[in-house]
XYZ file of C-alpha atoms in Angstrom:
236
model
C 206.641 -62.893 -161.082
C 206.551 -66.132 -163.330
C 206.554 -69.264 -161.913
C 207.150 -72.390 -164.158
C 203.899 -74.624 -163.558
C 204.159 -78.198 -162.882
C 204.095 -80.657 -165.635
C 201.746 -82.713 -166.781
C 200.493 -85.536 -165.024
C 197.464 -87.162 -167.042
C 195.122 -89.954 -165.997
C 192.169 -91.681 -167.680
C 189.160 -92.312 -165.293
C 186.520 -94.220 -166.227
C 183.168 -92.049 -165.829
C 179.385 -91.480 -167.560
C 179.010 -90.236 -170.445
C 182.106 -90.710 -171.692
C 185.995 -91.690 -170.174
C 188.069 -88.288 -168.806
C 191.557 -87.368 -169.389
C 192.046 -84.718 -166.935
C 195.828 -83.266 -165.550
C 196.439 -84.578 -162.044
C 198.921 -81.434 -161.550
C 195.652 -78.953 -162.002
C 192.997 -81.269 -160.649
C 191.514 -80.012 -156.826
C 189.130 -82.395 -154.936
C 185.803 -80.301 -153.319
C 184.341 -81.665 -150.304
C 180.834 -79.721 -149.615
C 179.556 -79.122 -146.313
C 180.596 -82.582 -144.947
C 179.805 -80.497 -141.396
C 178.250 -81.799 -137.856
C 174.992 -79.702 -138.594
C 174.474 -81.952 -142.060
C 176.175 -85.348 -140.931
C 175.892 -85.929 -137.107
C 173.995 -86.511 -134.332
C 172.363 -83.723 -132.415
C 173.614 -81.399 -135.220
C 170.792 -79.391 -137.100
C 169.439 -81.742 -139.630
C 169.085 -84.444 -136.877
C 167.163 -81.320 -135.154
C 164.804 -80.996 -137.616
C 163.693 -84.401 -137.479
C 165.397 -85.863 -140.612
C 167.352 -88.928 -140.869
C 170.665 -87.841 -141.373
C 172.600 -91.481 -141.799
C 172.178 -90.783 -145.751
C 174.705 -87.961 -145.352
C 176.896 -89.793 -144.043
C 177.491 -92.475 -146.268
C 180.717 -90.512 -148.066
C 182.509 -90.786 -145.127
C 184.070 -94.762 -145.551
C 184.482 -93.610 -149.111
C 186.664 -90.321 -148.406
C 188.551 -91.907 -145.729
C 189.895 -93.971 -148.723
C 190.052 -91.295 -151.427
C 191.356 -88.423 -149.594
C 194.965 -90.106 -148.603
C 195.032 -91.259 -152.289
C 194.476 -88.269 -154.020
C 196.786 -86.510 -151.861
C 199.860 -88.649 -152.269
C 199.015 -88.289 -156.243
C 199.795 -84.129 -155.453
C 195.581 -83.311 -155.529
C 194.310 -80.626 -153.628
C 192.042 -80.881 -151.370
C 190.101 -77.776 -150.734
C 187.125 -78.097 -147.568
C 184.109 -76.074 -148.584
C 181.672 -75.403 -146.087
C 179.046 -73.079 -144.479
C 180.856 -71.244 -141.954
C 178.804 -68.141 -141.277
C 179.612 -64.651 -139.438
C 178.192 -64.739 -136.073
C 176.440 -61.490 -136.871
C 174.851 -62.895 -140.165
C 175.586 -59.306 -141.587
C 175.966 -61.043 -145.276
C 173.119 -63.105 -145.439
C 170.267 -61.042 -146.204
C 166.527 -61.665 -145.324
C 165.237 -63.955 -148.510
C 168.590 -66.711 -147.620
C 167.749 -66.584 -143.764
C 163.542 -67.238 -144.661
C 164.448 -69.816 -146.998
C 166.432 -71.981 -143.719
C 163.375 -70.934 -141.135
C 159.945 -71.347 -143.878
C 157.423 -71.267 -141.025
C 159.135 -68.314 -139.061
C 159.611 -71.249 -136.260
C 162.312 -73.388 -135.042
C 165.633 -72.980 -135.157
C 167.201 -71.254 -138.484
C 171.232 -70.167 -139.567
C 172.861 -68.751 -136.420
C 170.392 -69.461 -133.772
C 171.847 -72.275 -131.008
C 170.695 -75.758 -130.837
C 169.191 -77.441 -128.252
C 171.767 -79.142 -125.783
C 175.178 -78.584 -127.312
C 174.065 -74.338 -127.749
C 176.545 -74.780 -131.044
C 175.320 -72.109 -133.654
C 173.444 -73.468 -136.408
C 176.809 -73.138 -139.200
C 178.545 -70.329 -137.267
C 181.863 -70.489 -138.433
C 184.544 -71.841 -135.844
C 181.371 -73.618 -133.979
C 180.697 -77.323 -133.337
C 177.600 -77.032 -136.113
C 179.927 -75.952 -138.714
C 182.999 -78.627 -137.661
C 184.017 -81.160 -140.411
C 182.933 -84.293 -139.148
C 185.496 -85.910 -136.383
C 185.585 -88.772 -138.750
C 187.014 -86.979 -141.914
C 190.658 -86.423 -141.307
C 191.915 -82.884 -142.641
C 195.567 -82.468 -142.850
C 197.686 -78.415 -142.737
C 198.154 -78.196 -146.420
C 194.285 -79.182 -146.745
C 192.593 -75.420 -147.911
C 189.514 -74.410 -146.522
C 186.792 -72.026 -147.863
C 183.457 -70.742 -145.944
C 180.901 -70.360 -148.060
C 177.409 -68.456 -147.652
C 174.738 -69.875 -150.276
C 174.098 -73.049 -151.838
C 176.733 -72.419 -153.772
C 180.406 -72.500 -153.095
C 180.893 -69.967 -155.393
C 179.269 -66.798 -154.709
C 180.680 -64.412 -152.247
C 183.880 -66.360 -151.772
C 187.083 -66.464 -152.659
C 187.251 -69.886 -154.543
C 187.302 -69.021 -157.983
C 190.467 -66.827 -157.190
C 192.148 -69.821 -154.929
C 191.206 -72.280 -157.877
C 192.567 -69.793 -160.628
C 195.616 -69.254 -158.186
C 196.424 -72.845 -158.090
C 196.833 -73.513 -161.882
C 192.883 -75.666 -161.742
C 191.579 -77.183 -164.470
C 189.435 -79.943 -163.164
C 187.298 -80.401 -160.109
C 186.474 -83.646 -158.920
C 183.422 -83.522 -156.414
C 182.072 -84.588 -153.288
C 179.697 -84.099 -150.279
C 176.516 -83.078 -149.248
C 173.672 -82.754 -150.673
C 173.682 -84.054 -153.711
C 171.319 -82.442 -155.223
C 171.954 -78.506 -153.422
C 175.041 -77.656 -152.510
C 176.817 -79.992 -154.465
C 175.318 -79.700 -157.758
C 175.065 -75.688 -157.635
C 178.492 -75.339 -156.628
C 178.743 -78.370 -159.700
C 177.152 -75.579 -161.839
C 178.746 -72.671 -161.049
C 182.363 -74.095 -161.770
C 181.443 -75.570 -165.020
C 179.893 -71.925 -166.018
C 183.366 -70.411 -164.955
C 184.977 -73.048 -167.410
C 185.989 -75.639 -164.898
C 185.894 -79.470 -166.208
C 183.787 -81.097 -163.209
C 183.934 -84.932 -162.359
C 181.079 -85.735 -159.425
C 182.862 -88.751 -157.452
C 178.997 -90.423 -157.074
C 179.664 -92.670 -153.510
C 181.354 -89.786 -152.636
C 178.244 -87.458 -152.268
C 174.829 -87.968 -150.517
C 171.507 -86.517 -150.096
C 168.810 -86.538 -147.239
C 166.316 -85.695 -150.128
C 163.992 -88.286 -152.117
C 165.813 -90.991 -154.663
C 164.648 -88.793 -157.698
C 166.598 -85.664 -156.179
C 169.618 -87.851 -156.728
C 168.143 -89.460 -160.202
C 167.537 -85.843 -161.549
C 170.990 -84.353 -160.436
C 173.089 -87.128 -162.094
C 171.359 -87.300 -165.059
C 171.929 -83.448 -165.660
C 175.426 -83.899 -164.819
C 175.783 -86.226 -166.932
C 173.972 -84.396 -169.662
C 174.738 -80.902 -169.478
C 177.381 -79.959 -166.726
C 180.309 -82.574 -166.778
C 180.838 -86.146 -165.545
C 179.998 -88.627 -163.152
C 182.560 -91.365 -161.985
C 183.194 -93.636 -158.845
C 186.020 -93.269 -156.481
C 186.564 -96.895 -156.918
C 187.194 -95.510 -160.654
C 189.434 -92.626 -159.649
C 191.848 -94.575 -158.038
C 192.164 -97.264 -160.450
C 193.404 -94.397 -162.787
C 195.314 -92.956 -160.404
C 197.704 -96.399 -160.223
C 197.626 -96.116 -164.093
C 199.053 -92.168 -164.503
C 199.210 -92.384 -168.596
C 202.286 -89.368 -168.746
């Protein structure tokens, strides 16, 4: 019943406000919602009318990150909507908040063309971009809200792994990002947001306001240029 933990493994990044020290050992990376409906072509946000190139400007920056972070021993956990096809836990004020006018095409309904469920779990919507590689011992969590947090098992797979520290990443910015941001540093999480590593289709000051809050109240902000200059200088 007791397993001896790993040991230390501690690296300095450089970040806003102030430099980290953080445990490599019982750091996770979070990818949000890095999904076809948010980041691709003929998936739901490109429905809606909305340019959806700004969400997918983390992509040249993950393909580098992720393969570094995993040879340093980080997990990488994928979090992203991945509803029930029967909607059964999403009740009526989340499913109005995704369909305002009572028009269009809302959570669960098909698109046009493809017929791919808007964020129906196993569907084409909900898919990790093609461009994003995952690899087996990658962990995966569906999540139902804005944030990652509620409803889901990822406070009990963080807690599980020994998690100190959660470096972040994905889309948006500003909503998914910074609530599941929130929620882990309320749960006592230290939280790093990897800044080239996230996007937003909202305006500039979405991103202004979210970073400075970060910054201010809720953890760190860093580059993942930053990150893996630490990561070739582990201080053990």
């Amino acid at each position: 019943m007791a397993v001896a933990p790993p040991p230390p493994l501690a690296v300095t990044i450089n970040a806003q406000p102030q430099t980290v020290t953080l445990d490599l050992h019982r750091t996770v990376l979070i990818v949000v919602d890095m999904q076809n409906d948010f980041c691709a072509k003929d998936g739901w946000v490109d429905h809606l009318g909305v340019d959806y190139s700004p969400d997918r400007a983390p992509i040249e920056p993950l393909q580098r990150l992720l393969p570094v972070l995993r040879a340093a021993g980080v997990h990488v956990i994928w979090l992203n909507w991945g509803n029930r096809p029967d909607l059964k836990n999403m009740p009526p004020n989340q499913l109005h908040l995704y369909k305002p006018k009572g028009v269009g095409i809302g959570l669960g309904e098909p698109l046009p063309g493809s017929g791919a469920r808007v964020l129906q779990k196993d569907s084409w919507a909900a898919a990790v971009v093609d461009e994003l590689k995952q690899e087996p011992e990658d962990i995966h969590v569906d999540k139902y809200r804005i944030s990652g947090f509620w409803d889901t098992p990822l406070d009990s797979i963080l807690r599980n792994l020994g998690t100190r520290t959660i470096l972040f990443a994905g889309v948006n910015t500003d909503q998914c990002v910074l609530h599941s941001l929130t929620d882990a540093n309320f749960l006592g999480y230290g939280c790093v947001l990897v800044e080239d590593c996230c996007a937003t289709t909202s305006p500039d000051f979405c991103v202004e306001a979210t970073l400075f809050n970060v910054r201010k109240c809720f953890g760190f902000v860093t580059h993942s240029s930053q990150v893996m200059e630490a990561l070739r200088q582990p201080s053990r």
